[in-house]
Structures are given as structure tokens and as C-alpha cells.
Amino acid sequence: MDRRKFLIGGAALGCSAAASPLVTPVALAAAPGENRLIVIILRGAMDGLDVLRPLHDPAYAALRPKLHDGRHLNLDGQWGANPALEPLLPLWQAGEVGAVHAVSTPYRDKRSHFDGQDILEAGVLDIGGGATGWLNRLLTTLPPGAAETAYAIGREHMAILAGEAPAARWSPDANLRLTPAVQRLLERVYHDDPLFRDAADQAIAIAAQVKADEAATESATDDTMMGAPVGNGVHVKVADFAAARLRGETRIASFSIGGWDTHQNQRNGLRRPLQQLAETILTLKARLGPVWGQTAVLCLTEFGRTAAENGTGGTDHGTGGAMIYAGGAMRGGQIAGDWPGLREADLYQRRDLMPTQDVRALAGWVMRGMFGTSAAALTETVFPGLELGQDPKLLH
């Protein structure tokens, strides 16, 4: 019997919500200092060319005759944003939201969601042999902090924080309740079976920790310096939960937003995940309050999509994409990066946006500025073999 499966599937725990594939897990970790880092994984390969449209590139309109419909938000005369991002315009104008275009991990050619996401979260190409997550390796390079107790609830976990360094994992929607009577029943029934006894003890400990977490979160919501959550849904609850912890000892959080795989009818298909992303960022800003000024939010996806739209009004798996970032610590109001162009000769394999920057290096420079991580630690431990390159100056 797998103990984790027992904890998730045991009827006595009432974990039906936790076992649902629709639940988005959130991973958190404590670290020294006052800066906060939030990494949001956009699962499904976000089409950066539709989210942030290169109006200045003469080849763009011909590649996307249906998707390029003129209904964009004019950011600076050179770039247009997808209309679904309109709620973020005030943050763009305040310099608290920006992006870097034509980025990717080192992953090439196969364009598999599974491999692409594994490589994105592991931060290395070799994902065999139980690769750890790059955020977890970051924690091992930092001075010792008051790390939280590690626990996991949910069908999946955030591999980006998997590893030796202590981190906590929990889905805020998990319906985990153990009454005193149920606790006594578990203790008696499994007393003489070490496997189930230990699993039951762990379940009781998790239930107690969840109860304490919820009490702390509810207490934190009384702070008059915080704004209200923006929108509804699991993504807002995840952002609200993460913000409550980040106002405390937590310094690093990671969670995901799905729904970015838009092979057909992309105009409608992108609307929902973009709305969720906007509501997530706005909720983080509102709930972090004054801590927002010390926060960096990095939104990463496994790869981009084809430069040309397909015959069903969508796009297929590609290579180069975009990284969206936000936070009071970030230098927003810009689309940064080295633009390669969209002429056929400029495309990767004559089909995809050519990556000009390693998205890991961008994350590395943010971690260097936020936590003082050395270049050697970044290129040897966090992202082994990475060429860090020039500072993109994404931080204030």
C-alpha cells in the first residue's frame, strides 16, 4: 500500500476534493530576507504571439489572418496585448507588469507537453533519475531559514519545488477534516499494523496542520491594508492562500494555471486562461498589500506555439514563447527581449518563433537580485550548465 495514496484516497479523510485532477496544487517554502518570489507555471504552452502581439513586425498579419483581427490593446505602438488582459492595463501603466518575448527552455523539437513541463520545472534537460526542481535547488543555496513542515495533498505536485530542501505543499480546496472520534477510530483500527498506523498518524498530523493554516489565513484576511480578492474560482483561492502565507514567513511560492493548449478556436480558447491569469495577478497584488513592493511574479510556460495559425483557428506546439512577469519589485511597462523577426527565414525550423534568450537565465537574474544568489550557485546548482549572460535588468 502506497502511503501517499492511502492519505489521498482514504474514505475516512473525505479527500474527494484533494483527489480531483481539477485541483491546482500550491507549493510554498520559507527563505530568509524580505523579498518574495512567485513562479506560476502556465500549463499547456501559452501562445506568446497572441497574448503579446508584435504589431511592428510586417510578417505577423500574414501569418495570422484570423487571429490578427485588430482587437488588441495598444501598449506602446509597437506591441498589442490580447483584449482579455485589459484588467492588467493599470498595472502595465504603473510599471508592475511586463514581459520578455522570444524565450524558451533548452527543450527542442519533440514539443511534448509532458517533457516540456518536466524540463521547465527541473530546469535541466536530463529529467531522468528523479530530477529535483530548480526552486528547491535554489533553497539549498540560501542561508538557513525557518522552513515549513513538508506535506502534500492532491493528485499531482509541483515538481519545481521537489527535492531535499524543506517545502510545504497543499491544495487550499482539499476537504480534509478529522473529528476526534475519527482520530480515535484510526488509532485503534491501525494500532497493530505499522504501515497503516504510520499513515494514520501522518493523516492526523496533516489535518491538524491544515486546520492551523486555515486559521492563520482567515486571521490574515482581517488586515485592513489588504484589498479584496479579484474574481472567483480555484485560481483566486490559490492566489489568496499563497498571498496569506507570503505575508508571513513564506518567501517562495509556486502554483499553476492550465488551459493554454489552443489547437483550435484560439480566440475563444485563450480568453478564459488569460482572465484567470489577470485575476490571479490582481488578487496577489490586492492580498499582498505593502508586501507587493517586495514581490516578483514570473509566469512561465513549457514552450510557445507555431508562428502561423492552423486551419481550425488555433496554433500548434512550437518553440519560442513569452514570459510574463509582475510585481512591485519588477521593472514593468515594457516588452523586453531580443526580437528575432517572423520572416520564414527567421523562424526556428521555418515554423516557430526563434528563441533568443534562455528563460532560465531570466529567472536566474531575478533570483540573484531578490536573494543575492551568486552566479556560481545559479550556474552550478540551480541551473547546472546555464550560461547566465547579461543582466536583463528586470528588477528595480
Coordinates of C-alpha atoms in Angstrom, one line a residue:
M1 CA 0.0 0.0 0.0
D2 CA 1.4 3.4 -1.0
R3 CA 1.1 5.6 2.0
R4 CA 0.5 8.8 0.0
K5 CA -2.3 7.1 -2.0
F6 CA -3.8 6.0 1.3
L7 CA -3.7 9.5 2.6
I8 CA -5.3 10.9 -0.5
G9 CA -7.9 8.2 -1.2
G10 CA -8.8 7.1 2.3
A11 CA -12.6 7.5 2.7
A12 CA -12.2 8.4 6.4
L13 CA -10.4 11.6 5.3
G14 CA -13.0 12.9 3.0
C15 CA -10.4 13.9 0.4
S16 CA -12.6 13.8 -2.7
A17 CA -11.7 17.4 -3.5
A18 CA -8.0 16.7 -2.9
A19 CA -8.0 13.8 -5.3
S20 CA -9.7 15.7 -8.1
P21 CA -7.4 16.4 -11.1
L22 CA -9.1 19.8 -11.3
V23 CA -7.5 20.9 -8.1
T24 CA -4.4 23.1 -8.6
P25 CA -1.7 22.3 -6.0
V26 CA 0.3 25.1 -4.5
A27 CA 3.8 24.7 -3.2
L28 CA 5.5 27.1 -0.7
A29 CA 8.8 27.5 1.1
A30 CA 10.3 29.7 3.6
A31 CA 13.6 31.6 3.0
P32 CA 15.5 34.4 4.7
G33 CA 15.1 38.1 3.8
E34 CA 12.0 40.1 3.0
N35 CA 11.7 39.6 -0.8
R36 CA 9.1 37.3 -2.3
L37 CA 9.2 35.2 -5.4
I38 CA 6.2 33.6 -7.0
V39 CA 6.5 31.3 -10.0
I40 CA 3.3 30.5 -11.9
I41 CA 3.5 27.6 -14.4
L42 CA 1.2 28.2 -17.4
R43 CA 0.5 24.6 -18.4
G44 CA -0.4 23.8 -22.0
A45 CA 2.0 26.1 -23.9
M46 CA 0.8 29.7 -23.9
D47 CA 0.8 31.3 -27.3
G48 CA 3.0 34.4 -26.6
L49 CA 2.4 35.7 -30.1
D50 CA -1.3 36.1 -29.4
V51 CA -1.0 37.2 -25.8
L52 CA 1.6 39.9 -26.7
R53 CA 1.3 40.7 -30.4
P54 CA 4.2 42.1 -32.4
L55 CA 2.4 44.8 -34.3
H56 CA 5.7 46.2 -35.5
D57 CA 6.6 43.0 -37.4
P58 CA 5.3 43.2 -41.0
A59 CA 5.1 39.4 -41.3
Y60 CA 2.7 39.0 -38.3
A61 CA -0.5 39.8 -40.1
A62 CA 0.1 37.4 -43.0
L63 CA 0.9 34.5 -40.6
R64 CA -2.3 35.1 -38.6
P65 CA -5.1 36.4 -40.9
K66 CA -7.9 35.3 -38.5
L67 CA -6.2 35.7 -35.1
H68 CA -4.8 39.2 -36.0
D69 CA -8.2 40.9 -36.0
G70 CA -7.2 44.3 -34.8
R71 CA -8.9 43.8 -31.5
H72 CA -5.9 44.3 -29.3
L73 CA -4.8 46.6 -26.5
N74 CA -2.3 49.1 -27.8
L75 CA 0.6 49.0 -25.3
D76 CA 3.2 51.3 -26.9
G77 CA 2.6 51.5 -30.6
Q78 CA 4.9 48.5 -31.2
W79 CA 3.1 45.8 -29.2
G80 CA -0.5 44.9 -28.6
A81 CA -1.9 42.8 -25.8
N82 CA -4.8 40.3 -26.1
P83 CA -8.0 42.0 -25.1
A84 CA -8.5 39.6 -22.3
L85 CA -5.6 41.2 -20.5
E86 CA -7.4 44.6 -20.2
P87 CA -7.7 44.2 -16.4
L88 CA -3.9 44.3 -16.2
L89 CA -3.6 47.6 -18.1
P90 CA -3.4 49.7 -14.9
L91 CA -0.5 47.6 -13.7
W92 CA 1.2 47.9 -17.1
Q93 CA 0.9 51.7 -16.9
A94 CA 2.2 51.6 -13.3
G95 CA 5.2 49.6 -14.4
E96 CA 4.2 46.5 -12.4
V97 CA 3.5 44.1 -15.3
G98 CA 5.8 43.4 -18.3
A99 CA 7.1 40.5 -20.5
V100 CA 10.1 39.1 -22.2
H101 CA 9.4 37.7 -25.7
A102 CA 11.2 35.0 -27.8
V103 CA 12.3 32.9 -24.8
S104 CA 12.3 29.2 -24.1
T105 CA 14.0 26.5 -22.1
P106 CA 16.7 24.4 -23.9
Y107 CA 14.0 21.9 -24.9
R108 CA 13.7 21.5 -28.7
D109 CA 11.9 19.7 -31.5
K110 CA 9.7 17.0 -29.8
R111 CA 7.3 19.6 -28.4
S112 CA 5.7 17.2 -25.8
H113 CA 3.7 18.9 -23.0
F114 CA 4.9 16.2 -20.6
D115 CA 8.6 16.6 -21.4
G116 CA 8.4 20.3 -21.8
Q117 CA 6.8 20.8 -18.4
D118 CA 9.2 18.4 -16.7
I119 CA 12.2 20.3 -18.2
L120 CA 10.7 23.6 -17.2
E121 CA 10.3 22.6 -13.6
A122 CA 13.5 20.6 -13.3
G123 CA 15.5 23.4 -15.0
V124 CA 17.7 20.8 -16.8
L125 CA 17.4 18.7 -20.0
D126 CA 18.2 15.4 -18.2
I127 CA 15.0 14.7 -16.4
G128 CA 15.7 11.0 -15.7
G129 CA 16.7 9.6 -12.4
G130 CA 14.4 11.7 -10.2
A131 CA 15.5 15.2 -11.1
T132 CA 14.8 17.8 -8.5
G133 CA 13.1 21.1 -9.1
W134 CA 15.1 24.3 -9.6
L135 CA 13.3 26.3 -6.9
N136 CA 14.1 23.6 -4.4
R137 CA 17.8 23.7 -5.5
L138 CA 17.6 27.5 -5.0
L139 CA 16.6 26.9 -1.4
T140 CA 19.7 24.8 -0.8
T141 CA 21.9 27.8 -1.8
L142 CA 20.3 30.2 0.6
P143 CA 21.2 30.7 4.3
P144 CA 19.1 28.5 6.6
G145 CA 15.7 29.9 7.2
A146 CA 12.6 28.9 9.2
A147 CA 11.5 26.2 6.7
E148 CA 7.9 25.0 6.9
T149 CA 7.0 21.3 7.5
A150 CA 6.7 19.5 4.2
Y151 CA 3.4 17.8 3.4
A152 CA 1.5 17.0 0.2
I153 CA -2.2 16.7 -0.6
G154 CA -3.5 16.4 -4.2
R155 CA -3.2 14.1 -7.2
E156 CA -0.2 16.0 -8.5
H157 CA 2.5 18.1 -7.0
M158 CA 4.7 21.0 -8.1
A159 CA 7.9 19.3 -9.3
I160 CA 9.6 22.7 -9.4
L161 CA 9.8 22.6 -5.6
A162 CA 10.6 18.9 -5.3
G163 CA 13.9 18.0 -3.6
E164 CA 15.8 17.8 -0.4
A165 CA 15.1 21.3 0.9
P166 CA 12.0 21.6 3.1
A167 CA 8.9 22.9 1.4
A168 CA 5.2 22.7 2.1
R169 CA 2.6 21.5 -0.4
W170 CA -1.2 21.8 -0.1
S171 CA -4.2 22.5 -2.3
P172 CA -6.4 25.0 -0.5
D173 CA -9.6 23.3 -1.7
A174 CA -8.7 20.0 0.0
N175 CA -11.6 18.9 2.2
L176 CA -9.6 17.3 4.9
R177 CA -11.5 17.0 8.2
L178 CA -10.8 14.6 11.0
T179 CA -13.1 14.7 14.1
P180 CA -11.7 13.5 17.4
A181 CA -13.9 10.4 17.1
V182 CA -12.4 9.6 13.6
Q183 CA -8.9 10.1 15.0
R184 CA -9.5 7.6 17.8
L185 CA -11.0 5.1 15.4
L186 CA -8.0 5.4 13.1
E187 CA -5.6 4.9 16.1
R188 CA -7.4 1.8 17.3
V189 CA -8.0 0.1 14.0
Y190 CA -4.5 0.5 12.8
H191 CA -2.6 0.3 16.1
D192 CA -1.1 -3.1 15.4
D193 CA -0.3 -2.5 11.7
P194 CA 2.9 -0.3 11.4
L195 CA 2.2 0.6 7.8
F196 CA -1.4 1.8 8.3
R197 CA -0.6 3.2 11.8
D198 CA 2.1 5.4 10.5
A199 CA -0.1 6.5 7.6
A200 CA -3.0 7.3 10.0
D201 CA -0.6 9.3 12.3
Q202 CA 0.6 11.2 9.3
A203 CA -3.0 11.9 8.2
I204 CA -3.9 13.2 11.7
A205 CA -0.8 15.5 11.6
I206 CA -1.7 16.8 8.2
A207 CA -5.3 17.5 9.3
A208 CA -4.0 19.5 12.3
Q209 CA -1.6 21.5 10.1
V210 CA -4.3 22.2 7.6
K211 CA -6.6 23.5 10.4
A212 CA -3.8 25.7 11.7
D213 CA -3.1 27.0 8.2
E214 CA -6.7 27.9 7.6
A215 CA -7.0 29.7 10.9
A216 CA -3.9 31.7 10.1
T217 CA -5.2 32.5 6.6
E218 CA -8.6 33.6 7.9
S219 CA -6.9 35.8 10.6
A220 CA -4.7 37.4 7.9
T221 CA -7.7 38.4 5.9
D222 CA -8.8 40.8 8.6
D223 CA -5.9 43.2 7.8
T224 CA -7.4 46.4 6.6
M225 CA -4.3 47.1 4.5
M226 CA -5.2 44.3 2.1
G227 CA -7.6 44.6 -0.8
A228 CA -10.2 42.0 -1.7
P229 CA -9.6 39.0 -4.0
V230 CA -10.4 39.7 -7.6
G231 CA -12.8 37.2 -9.3
N232 CA -13.9 33.7 -8.3
G233 CA -12.6 30.1 -8.8
V234 CA -9.9 27.9 -7.6
H235 CA -7.2 30.1 -9.2
V236 CA -8.3 33.0 -7.0
K237 CA -8.4 30.8 -3.9
V238 CA -4.9 29.6 -4.6
A239 CA -3.6 33.1 -5.1
D240 CA -5.3 34.3 -1.9
F241 CA -3.9 31.3 0.1
A242 CA -0.4 31.9 -1.3
A243 CA -0.6 35.7 -0.5
A244 CA -1.6 35.0 3.1
R245 CA 1.4 32.8 3.6
L246 CA 3.7 35.2 1.8
R247 CA 2.7 37.9 4.2
G248 CA 4.1 35.6 6.9
E249 CA 7.3 33.5 6.8
T250 CA 6.9 32.1 3.3
R251 CA 9.1 33.7 0.7
I252 CA 8.8 31.5 -2.3
A253 CA 5.5 30.1 -3.8
S254 CA 4.7 28.2 -7.0
F255 CA 1.5 27.1 -8.5
S256 CA 0.0 26.5 -11.9
I257 CA -2.8 27.7 -14.2
G258 CA -3.9 25.3 -17.0
G259 CA -5.9 25.7 -20.2
W260 CA -3.3 27.1 -22.6
D261 CA -3.3 24.3 -25.2
T262 CA -5.2 26.1 -28.0
H263 CA -5.1 23.9 -31.1
Q264 CA -8.5 25.3 -32.4
N265 CA -10.7 28.3 -31.9
Q266 CA -7.9 30.0 -30.1
R267 CA -9.7 33.4 -30.0
N268 CA -12.2 32.0 -27.6
G269 CA -10.0 29.4 -26.0
L270 CA -7.4 31.9 -24.7
R271 CA -10.0 34.1 -23.1
R272 CA -10.6 32.0 -20.0
P273 CA -6.9 31.3 -19.0
L274 CA -6.0 34.9 -19.7
Q275 CA -8.8 36.0 -17.5
Q276 CA -7.7 33.6 -14.8
L277 CA -4.1 34.9 -15.1
A278 CA -5.2 38.5 -14.8
E279 CA -7.4 37.7 -11.7
T280 CA -4.6 35.8 -10.2
I281 CA -2.1 38.6 -10.5
L282 CA -4.6 41.2 -9.3
T283 CA -5.5 39.1 -6.3
L284 CA -1.8 38.7 -5.4
K285 CA -1.4 42.4 -5.6
A286 CA -4.5 43.1 -3.5
R287 CA -3.9 40.4 -0.9
L288 CA -0.1 41.1 -0.5
G289 CA -0.8 44.7 0.2
P290 CA 2.5 46.6 1.1
V291 CA 4.5 43.3 0.5
W292 CA 3.7 43.6 -3.2
G293 CA 6.5 46.1 -3.5
Q294 CA 9.0 43.3 -2.5
T295 CA 7.5 40.7 -4.8
A296 CA 8.4 39.3 -8.2
V297 CA 6.0 37.1 -10.1
L298 CA 7.3 35.0 -13.0
C299 CA 4.8 33.3 -15.4
L300 CA 6.4 30.6 -17.4
T301 CA 5.2 28.1 -19.9
E302 CA 6.8 24.9 -21.4
F303 CA 7.1 26.3 -24.9
G304 CA 5.4 28.6 -27.4
R305 CA 3.3 27.8 -30.4
T306 CA 3.6 27.9 -34.2
A307 CA 4.1 31.3 -35.8
A308 CA 1.3 30.6 -38.3
E309 CA -2.3 29.8 -37.3
N310 CA -3.6 26.5 -38.4
G311 CA -6.8 25.7 -40.4
T312 CA -9.0 25.5 -37.3
G313 CA -8.4 28.9 -35.9
G314 CA -5.7 27.7 -33.5
T315 CA -2.0 27.1 -33.2
D316 CA 0.1 24.0 -32.7
H317 CA 3.1 23.2 -30.5
G318 CA 6.0 25.5 -31.1
T319 CA 9.3 26.6 -29.6
G320 CA 9.9 30.3 -28.7
G321 CA 7.3 31.9 -26.4
A322 CA 6.9 34.7 -23.9
M323 CA 7.5 35.1 -20.1
I324 CA 5.0 37.4 -18.4
Y325 CA 6.2 39.0 -15.1
A326 CA 4.6 41.2 -12.5
G327 CA 5.2 42.6 -9.0
G328 CA 6.3 45.8 -7.3
A329 CA 9.9 44.7 -7.4
M330 CA 9.9 44.3 -11.2
R331 CA 10.5 46.9 -13.9
G332 CA 7.3 46.6 -15.9
G333 CA 5.7 48.6 -18.6
Q334 CA 7.9 47.0 -21.3
I335 CA 8.2 44.1 -23.7
A336 CA 11.9 43.2 -23.3
G337 CA 14.0 40.7 -25.2
D338 CA 15.8 40.3 -28.5
W339 CA 13.2 40.1 -31.2
P340 CA 14.2 37.7 -34.0
G341 CA 11.6 38.6 -36.6
L342 CA 8.8 36.5 -38.2
R343 CA 10.0 36.1 -41.8
E344 CA 10.2 32.5 -42.8
A345 CA 14.0 32.6 -42.8
D346 CA 14.0 34.0 -39.2
L347 CA 11.8 31.2 -37.8
Y348 CA 13.0 28.1 -36.0
Q349 CA 12.7 25.3 -38.5
R350 CA 10.8 27.7 -40.6
R351 CA 7.7 27.3 -38.4
D352 CA 8.3 28.6 -34.8
L353 CA 9.3 31.9 -33.2
M354 CA 13.1 31.6 -32.8
P355 CA 14.2 31.7 -29.1
T356 CA 16.8 34.3 -28.4
Q357 CA 17.0 34.0 -24.6
D358 CA 17.0 31.1 -22.2
V359 CA 14.1 31.7 -19.8
R360 CA 16.1 30.1 -17.0
A361 CA 18.7 32.9 -17.3
L362 CA 15.9 35.5 -16.8
A363 CA 14.7 33.6 -13.7
G364 CA 18.3 33.4 -12.5
W365 CA 18.9 37.1 -12.7
V366 CA 15.7 37.7 -10.8
M367 CA 16.8 35.3 -8.1
R368 CA 20.2 36.9 -8.0
G369 CA 18.7 40.3 -7.4
M370 CA 16.0 39.1 -5.0
F371 CA 18.0 36.7 -2.8
G372 CA 21.6 37.6 -3.5
T373 CA 22.3 34.2 -5.1
S374 CA 25.7 34.0 -6.6
A375 CA 26.4 33.5 -10.3
A376 CA 28.3 30.3 -9.4
A377 CA 25.3 28.9 -7.4
L378 CA 22.9 29.7 -10.3
T379 CA 25.0 28.1 -13.0
E380 CA 26.3 25.1 -10.9
T381 CA 23.4 24.2 -8.6
V382 CA 20.1 25.9 -9.5
F383 CA 20.6 25.6 -13.3
P384 CA 23.7 23.4 -13.9
G385 CA 25.4 24.3 -17.1
L386 CA 23.4 27.5 -17.7
E387 CA 25.0 30.4 -19.5
L388 CA 23.7 33.4 -17.4
G389 CA 24.6 36.0 -19.9
Q390 CA 23.9 39.7 -19.5
D391 CA 21.7 41.1 -16.8
P392 CA 18.3 41.8 -18.4
K393 CA 17.6 44.4 -15.7
L394 CA 14.1 43.3 -15.0
L395 CA 14.3 44.4 -11.3
H396 CA 14.2 47.8 -9.9

